[in-house]
């Protein structure tokens, strides 16, 4: 009985965290793109 409750809680926690991954990865890639754009400005200042 206790094992099932722990498995259910773990499954719910895993499902909730994995459901957030697509949005997290999209925002992370957007942030990386912004950093690349900012570095491009710095590089053009050196030229």
Coordinates of C-alpha atoms in Angstrom, one line a residue, residues 2-45:
X2 CA 2.7 2.4 0.9
X3 CA 4.8 1.4 -2.1
X4 CA 1.8 2.3 -4.4
X5 CA 1.4 5.7 -2.8
X6 CA 5.1 6.4 -3.2
X7 CA 5.0 5.2 -6.8
X8 CA 1.9 7.4 -7.5
X9 CA 3.5 10.4 -5.9
X10 CA 6.7 9.9 -7.9
X11 CA 4.8 9.4 -11.1
X12 CA 2.8 12.6 -10.6
X13 CA 5.9 14.6 -9.7
X14 CA 7.7 13.2 -12.8
X15 CA 4.7 13.9 -15.1
X16 CA 4.4 17.5 -13.8
X17 CA 8.1 18.2 -14.3
X18 CA 8.3 16.6 -17.7
X19 CA 5.2 18.6 -18.9
X20 CA 7.1 21.8 -18.3
X21 CA 10.1 20.8 -20.4
X22 CA 8.9 22.0 -23.8
X23 CA 8.3 25.6 -22.5
X24 CA 11.6 25.6 -20.5
X25 CA 13.6 24.5 -23.6
X26 CA 11.9 27.1 -25.8
X27 CA 12.7 29.9 -23.3
X28 CA 16.2 28.7 -22.9
X29 CA 16.8 28.7 -26.6
X30 CA 15.4 32.2 -26.9
X31 CA 17.7 33.4 -24.1
X32 CA 20.7 31.8 -25.9
X33 CA 19.7 33.5 -29.1
X34 CA 19.6 36.9 -27.3
X35 CA 23.0 36.2 -25.9
X36 CA 24.4 35.4 -29.4
X37 CA 22.9 38.6 -30.7
X38 CA 24.5 40.6 -27.9
X39 CA 27.8 39.0 -28.6
X40 CA 27.5 39.8 -32.3
X41 CA 27.2 43.5 -31.4
X42 CA 30.3 43.3 -29.3
X43 CA 32.2 41.6 -32.1
X44 CA 31.2 44.3 -34.6
X45 CA 32.4 46.9 -32.2

